[in-house]
Coordinates of N, CA, C and O and ligand atoms in Angstrom, one line a residue:
X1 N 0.8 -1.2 0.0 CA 0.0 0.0 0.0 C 0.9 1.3 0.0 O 0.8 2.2 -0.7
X2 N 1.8 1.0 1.0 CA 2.8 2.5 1.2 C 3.3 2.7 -0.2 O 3.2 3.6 -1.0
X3 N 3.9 1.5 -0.4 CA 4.7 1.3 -1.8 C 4.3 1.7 -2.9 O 5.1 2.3 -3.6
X4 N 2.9 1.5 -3.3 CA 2.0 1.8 -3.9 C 1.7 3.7 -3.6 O 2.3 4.5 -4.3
X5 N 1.3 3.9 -3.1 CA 1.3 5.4 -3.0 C 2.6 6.3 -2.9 O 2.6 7.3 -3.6
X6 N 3.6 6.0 -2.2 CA 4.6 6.6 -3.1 C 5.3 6.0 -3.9 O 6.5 5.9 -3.6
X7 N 4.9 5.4 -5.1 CA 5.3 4.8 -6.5 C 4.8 6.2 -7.3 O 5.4 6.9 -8.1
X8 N 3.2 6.2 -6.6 CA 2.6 7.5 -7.4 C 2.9 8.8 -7.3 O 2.8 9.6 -8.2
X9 N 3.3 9.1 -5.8 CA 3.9 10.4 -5.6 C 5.1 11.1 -6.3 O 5.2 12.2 -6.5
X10 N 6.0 9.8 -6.6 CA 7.4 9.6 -7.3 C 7.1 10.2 -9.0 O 7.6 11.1 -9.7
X11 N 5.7 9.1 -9.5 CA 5.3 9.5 -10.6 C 4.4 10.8 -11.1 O 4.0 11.1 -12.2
X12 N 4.4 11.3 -9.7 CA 3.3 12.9 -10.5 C 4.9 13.7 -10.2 O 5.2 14.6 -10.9
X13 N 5.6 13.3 -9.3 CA 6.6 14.4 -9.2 C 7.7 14.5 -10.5 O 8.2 15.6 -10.8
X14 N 7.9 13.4 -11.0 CA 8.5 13.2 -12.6 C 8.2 13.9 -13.3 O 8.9 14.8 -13.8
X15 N 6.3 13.6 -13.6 CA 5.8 14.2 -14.4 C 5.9 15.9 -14.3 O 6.2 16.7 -15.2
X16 N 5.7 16.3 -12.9 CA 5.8 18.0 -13.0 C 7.0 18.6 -12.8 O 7.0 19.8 -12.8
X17 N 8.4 17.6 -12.7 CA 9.4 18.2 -12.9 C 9.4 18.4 -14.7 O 9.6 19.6 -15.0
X18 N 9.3 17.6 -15.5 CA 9.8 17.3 -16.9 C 8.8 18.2 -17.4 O 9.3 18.8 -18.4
X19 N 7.7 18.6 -17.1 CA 6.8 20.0 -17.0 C 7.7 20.6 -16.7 O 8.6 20.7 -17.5
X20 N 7.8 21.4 -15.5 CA 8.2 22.1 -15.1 C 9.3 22.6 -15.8 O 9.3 23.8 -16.0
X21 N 10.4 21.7 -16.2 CA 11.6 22.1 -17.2 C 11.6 23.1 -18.2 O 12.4 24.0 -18.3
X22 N 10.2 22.8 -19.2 CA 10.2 23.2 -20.2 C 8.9 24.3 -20.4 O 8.3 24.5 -21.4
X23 N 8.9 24.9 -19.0 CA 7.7 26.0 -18.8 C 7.6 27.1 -18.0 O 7.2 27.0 -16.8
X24 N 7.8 28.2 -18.4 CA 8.4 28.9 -17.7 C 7.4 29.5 -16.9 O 7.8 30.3 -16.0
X25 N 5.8 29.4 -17.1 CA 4.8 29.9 -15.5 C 5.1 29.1 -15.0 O 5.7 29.5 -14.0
X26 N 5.2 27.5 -15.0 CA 5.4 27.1 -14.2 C 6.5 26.8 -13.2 O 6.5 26.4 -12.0
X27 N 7.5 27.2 -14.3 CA 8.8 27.8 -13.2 C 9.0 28.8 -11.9 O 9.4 28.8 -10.7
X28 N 8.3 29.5 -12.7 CA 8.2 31.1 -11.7 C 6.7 31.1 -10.8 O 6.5 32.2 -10.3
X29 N 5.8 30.3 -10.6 CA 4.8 30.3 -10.2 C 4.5 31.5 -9.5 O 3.6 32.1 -10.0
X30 N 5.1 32.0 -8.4 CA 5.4 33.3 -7.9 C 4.7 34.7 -8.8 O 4.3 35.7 -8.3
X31 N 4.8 34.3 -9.9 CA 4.6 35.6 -11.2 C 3.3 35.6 -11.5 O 2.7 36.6 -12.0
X32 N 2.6 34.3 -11.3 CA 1.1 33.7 -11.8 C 0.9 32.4 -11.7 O 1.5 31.7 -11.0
X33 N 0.1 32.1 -12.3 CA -0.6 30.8 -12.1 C 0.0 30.2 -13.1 O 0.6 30.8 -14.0
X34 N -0.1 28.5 -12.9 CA 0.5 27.7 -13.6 C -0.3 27.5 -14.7 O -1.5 27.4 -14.6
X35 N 0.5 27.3 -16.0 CA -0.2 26.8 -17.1 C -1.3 25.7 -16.9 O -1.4 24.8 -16.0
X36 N -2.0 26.0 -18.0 CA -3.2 25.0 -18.1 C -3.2 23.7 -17.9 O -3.9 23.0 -17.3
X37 N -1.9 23.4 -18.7 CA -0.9 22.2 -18.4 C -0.5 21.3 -17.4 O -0.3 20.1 -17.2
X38 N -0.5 22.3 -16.7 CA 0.7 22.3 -15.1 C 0.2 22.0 -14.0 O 0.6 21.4 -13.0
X39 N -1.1 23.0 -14.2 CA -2.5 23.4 -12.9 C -2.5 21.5 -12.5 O -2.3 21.0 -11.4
X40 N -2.8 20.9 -14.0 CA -3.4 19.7 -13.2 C -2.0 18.2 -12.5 O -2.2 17.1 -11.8
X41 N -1.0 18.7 -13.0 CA 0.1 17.8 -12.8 C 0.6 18.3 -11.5 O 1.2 17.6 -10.7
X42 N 0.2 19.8 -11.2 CA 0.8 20.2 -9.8 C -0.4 20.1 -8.7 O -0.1 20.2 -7.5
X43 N -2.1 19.8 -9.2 CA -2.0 20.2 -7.9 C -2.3 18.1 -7.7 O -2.7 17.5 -6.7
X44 N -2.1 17.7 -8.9 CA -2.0 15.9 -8.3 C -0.8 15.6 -7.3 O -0.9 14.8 -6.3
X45 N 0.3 16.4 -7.6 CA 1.7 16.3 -6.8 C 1.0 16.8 -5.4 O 1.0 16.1 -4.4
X46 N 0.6 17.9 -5.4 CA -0.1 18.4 -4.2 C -0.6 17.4 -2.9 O -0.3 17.4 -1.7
X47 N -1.9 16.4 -3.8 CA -2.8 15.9 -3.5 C -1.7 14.3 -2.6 O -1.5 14.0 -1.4
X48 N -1.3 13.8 -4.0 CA -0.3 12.8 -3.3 C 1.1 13.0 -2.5 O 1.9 12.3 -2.0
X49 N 1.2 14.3 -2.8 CA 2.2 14.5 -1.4 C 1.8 15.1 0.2 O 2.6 15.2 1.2
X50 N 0.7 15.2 0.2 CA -0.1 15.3 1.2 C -0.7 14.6 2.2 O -0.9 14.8 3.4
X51 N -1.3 13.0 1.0 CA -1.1 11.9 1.2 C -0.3 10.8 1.7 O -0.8 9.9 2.4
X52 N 1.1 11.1 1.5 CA 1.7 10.4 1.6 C 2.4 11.1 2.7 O 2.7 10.5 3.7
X53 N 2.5 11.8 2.7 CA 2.9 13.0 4.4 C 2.3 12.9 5.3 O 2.9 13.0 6.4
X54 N 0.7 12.5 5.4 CA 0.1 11.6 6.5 C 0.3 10.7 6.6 O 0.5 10.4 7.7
X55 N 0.4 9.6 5.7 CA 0.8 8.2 6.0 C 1.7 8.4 6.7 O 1.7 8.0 7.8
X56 N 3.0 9.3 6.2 CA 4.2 8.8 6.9 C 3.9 9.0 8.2 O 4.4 8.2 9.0
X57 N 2.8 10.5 8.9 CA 2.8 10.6 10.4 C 2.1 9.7 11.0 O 2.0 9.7 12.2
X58 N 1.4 9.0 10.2 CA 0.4 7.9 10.9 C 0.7 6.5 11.2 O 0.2 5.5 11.7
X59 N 2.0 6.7 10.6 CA 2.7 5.3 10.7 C 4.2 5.0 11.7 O 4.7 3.8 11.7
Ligands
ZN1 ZN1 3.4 24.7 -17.3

């Protein structure tokens, strides 16, 4: 299960780095909001890093 949830955390964080590389709102977020693109790859990283940040305190 753990494994399983950060397998996924690992894989939205890939994903919004390799985003993130090649996008410059989403670089600077600070300036504005994340591309249309991005909105949904960042706020998944959001969601499963939050997730898995409770697991870890709950375990
Ligand atoms: Zn972007």
């Amino acid at each position: 299960m753990a494994e399983s949830l950060h397998a996924r955390y690992m894989a939205a964080s890939d994903a919004w780095r390799a985003h993130r590389k090649d996008c410059e709102p989403c670089t600077f977020p600070d300036t504005g909001r994340h591309c249309p693109d991005g909105a949904p790859l960042w706020e998944r990283l959001v969601r499963l890093q939050n997730a898995y940040l409770t697991h870890l305190r709950n375990h």
